[in-house]
Short mmCIF file of C-alpha atoms in Angstrom, two decimals:
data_model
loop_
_atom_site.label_atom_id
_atom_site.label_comp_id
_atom_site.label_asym_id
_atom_site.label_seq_id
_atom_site.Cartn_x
_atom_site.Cartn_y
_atom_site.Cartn_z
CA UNK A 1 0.00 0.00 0.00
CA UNK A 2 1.43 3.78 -1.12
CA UNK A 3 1.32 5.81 1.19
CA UNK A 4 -1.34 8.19 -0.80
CA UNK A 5 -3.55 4.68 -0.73
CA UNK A 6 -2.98 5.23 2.99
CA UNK A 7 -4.24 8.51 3.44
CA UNK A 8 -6.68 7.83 0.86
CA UNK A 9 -8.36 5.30 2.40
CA UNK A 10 -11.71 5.60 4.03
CA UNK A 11 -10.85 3.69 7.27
CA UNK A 12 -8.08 5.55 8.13
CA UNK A 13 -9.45 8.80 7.46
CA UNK A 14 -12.48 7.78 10.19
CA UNK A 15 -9.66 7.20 12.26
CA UNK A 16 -8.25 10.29 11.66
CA UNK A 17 -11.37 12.27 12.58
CA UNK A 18 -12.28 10.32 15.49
CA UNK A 19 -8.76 11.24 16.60
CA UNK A 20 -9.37 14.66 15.91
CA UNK A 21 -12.02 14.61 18.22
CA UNK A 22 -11.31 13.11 21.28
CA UNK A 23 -8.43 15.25 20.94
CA UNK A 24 -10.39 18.08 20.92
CA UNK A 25 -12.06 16.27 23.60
CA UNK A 26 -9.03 16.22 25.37
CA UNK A 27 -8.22 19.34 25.34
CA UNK A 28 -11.33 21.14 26.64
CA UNK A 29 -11.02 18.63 29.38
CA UNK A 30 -7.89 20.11 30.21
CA UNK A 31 -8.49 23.96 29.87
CA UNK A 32 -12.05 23.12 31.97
CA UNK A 33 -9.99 21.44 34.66
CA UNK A 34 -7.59 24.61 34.72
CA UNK A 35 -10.19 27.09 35.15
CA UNK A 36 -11.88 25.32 37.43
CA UNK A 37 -8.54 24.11 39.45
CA UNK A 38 -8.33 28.58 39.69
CA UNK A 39 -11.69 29.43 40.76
CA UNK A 40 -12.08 26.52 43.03
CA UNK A 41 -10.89 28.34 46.15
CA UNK A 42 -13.75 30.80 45.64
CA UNK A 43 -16.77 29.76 47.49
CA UNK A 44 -18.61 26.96 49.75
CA UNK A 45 -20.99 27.15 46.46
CA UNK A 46 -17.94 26.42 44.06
CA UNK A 47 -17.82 23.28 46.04
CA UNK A 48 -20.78 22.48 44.59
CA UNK A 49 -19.67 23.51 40.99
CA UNK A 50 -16.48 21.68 41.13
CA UNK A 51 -18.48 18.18 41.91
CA UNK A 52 -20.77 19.50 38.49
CA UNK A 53 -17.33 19.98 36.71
CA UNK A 54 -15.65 16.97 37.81
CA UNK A 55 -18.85 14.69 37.04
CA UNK A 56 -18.53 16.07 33.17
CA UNK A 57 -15.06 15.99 32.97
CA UNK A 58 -15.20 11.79 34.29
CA UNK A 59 -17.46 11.34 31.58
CA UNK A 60 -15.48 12.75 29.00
CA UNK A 61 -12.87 11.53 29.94
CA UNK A 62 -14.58 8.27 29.46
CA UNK A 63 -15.67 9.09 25.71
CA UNK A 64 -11.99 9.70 24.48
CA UNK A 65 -11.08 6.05 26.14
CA UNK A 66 -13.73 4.82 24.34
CA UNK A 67 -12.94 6.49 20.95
CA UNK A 68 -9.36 5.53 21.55
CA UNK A 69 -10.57 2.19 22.13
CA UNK A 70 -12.60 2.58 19.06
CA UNK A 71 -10.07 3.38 17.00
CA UNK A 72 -7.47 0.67 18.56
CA UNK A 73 -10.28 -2.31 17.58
CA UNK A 74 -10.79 -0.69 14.49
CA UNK A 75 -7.38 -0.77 13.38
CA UNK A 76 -7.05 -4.30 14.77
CA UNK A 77 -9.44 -5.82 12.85
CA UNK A 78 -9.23 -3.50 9.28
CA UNK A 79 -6.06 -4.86 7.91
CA UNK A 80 -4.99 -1.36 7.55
CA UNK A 81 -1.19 -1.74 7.90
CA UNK A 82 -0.03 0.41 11.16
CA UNK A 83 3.18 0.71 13.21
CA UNK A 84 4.07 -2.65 14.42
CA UNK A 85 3.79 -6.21 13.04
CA UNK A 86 2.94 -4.90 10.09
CA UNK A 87 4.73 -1.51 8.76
CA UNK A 88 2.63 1.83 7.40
CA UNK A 89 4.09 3.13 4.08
CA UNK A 90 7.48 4.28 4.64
CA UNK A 91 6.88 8.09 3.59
CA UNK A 92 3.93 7.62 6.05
CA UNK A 93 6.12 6.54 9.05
CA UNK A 94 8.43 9.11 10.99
CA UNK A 95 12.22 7.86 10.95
CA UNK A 96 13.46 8.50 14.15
CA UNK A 97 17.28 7.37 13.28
CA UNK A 98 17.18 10.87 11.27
CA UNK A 99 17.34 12.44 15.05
CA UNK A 100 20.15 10.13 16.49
CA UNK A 101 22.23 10.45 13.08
CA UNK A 102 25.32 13.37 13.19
CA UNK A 103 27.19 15.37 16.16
CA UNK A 104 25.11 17.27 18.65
CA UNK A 105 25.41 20.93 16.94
CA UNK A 106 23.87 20.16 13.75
CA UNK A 107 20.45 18.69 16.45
CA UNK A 108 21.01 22.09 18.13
CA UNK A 109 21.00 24.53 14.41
CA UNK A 110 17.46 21.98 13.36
CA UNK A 111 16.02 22.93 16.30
CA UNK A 112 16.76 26.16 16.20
CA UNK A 113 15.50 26.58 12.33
CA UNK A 114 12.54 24.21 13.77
CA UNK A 115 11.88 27.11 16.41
CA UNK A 116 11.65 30.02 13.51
CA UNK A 117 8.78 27.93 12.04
#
């Protein structure tokens, strides 16, 4: 499979969205918690809005497990090639010996240029 197939194919870009969202999910769950975590110390009635708060962000916290769940099974059982026993496209994997390759200073000048982006 190319990796255009890949991307291409209609399994993968479910996947994709469904990843999309839970991570979107994810992080309103997160930026809730904060605000909340700040106003906490408010009030004996933001007692009472922090259990509200907490129930929500429990259950969506449990939706993104079960989207990530979801999308594990999915994968599992699609045949879509994935990281693992059996590869992705190369030009759809990220090479990691490209970071561990050459002396320290030329890491330090692609982060830097990586930075300016």
């Amino acid at each position: 499979m190319s990796g255009q197939e890949y991307k291409d194919d209609s399994t993968t870009k479910e996947l994709r969205k469904k990843g999309r969202k839970a991570l979107s999910a994810f992080r309103a769950v997160m930026s809730a918690n904060a605000s909340a975590s700040a106003s906490a110390s408010a009030a004996v009635a933001s007692e009472q809005r922090r259990a509200k708060i907490d129930e929500h962000l429990a259950s969506v916290s449990s939706n993104i497990l079960a989207t990530l769940i979801d999308i594990s099974n999915t994968l599992a059982n699609s045949g879509i090639p994935r990281v693992g026993p059996t590869e992705m496209p190369q030009d759809c994997v990220w090479d990691k010996s490209d970071e561990d390759d050459g002396d320290e200073s030329e890491g330090e000048e692609s982060e830097e240029s990586e930075d300016d982006n």
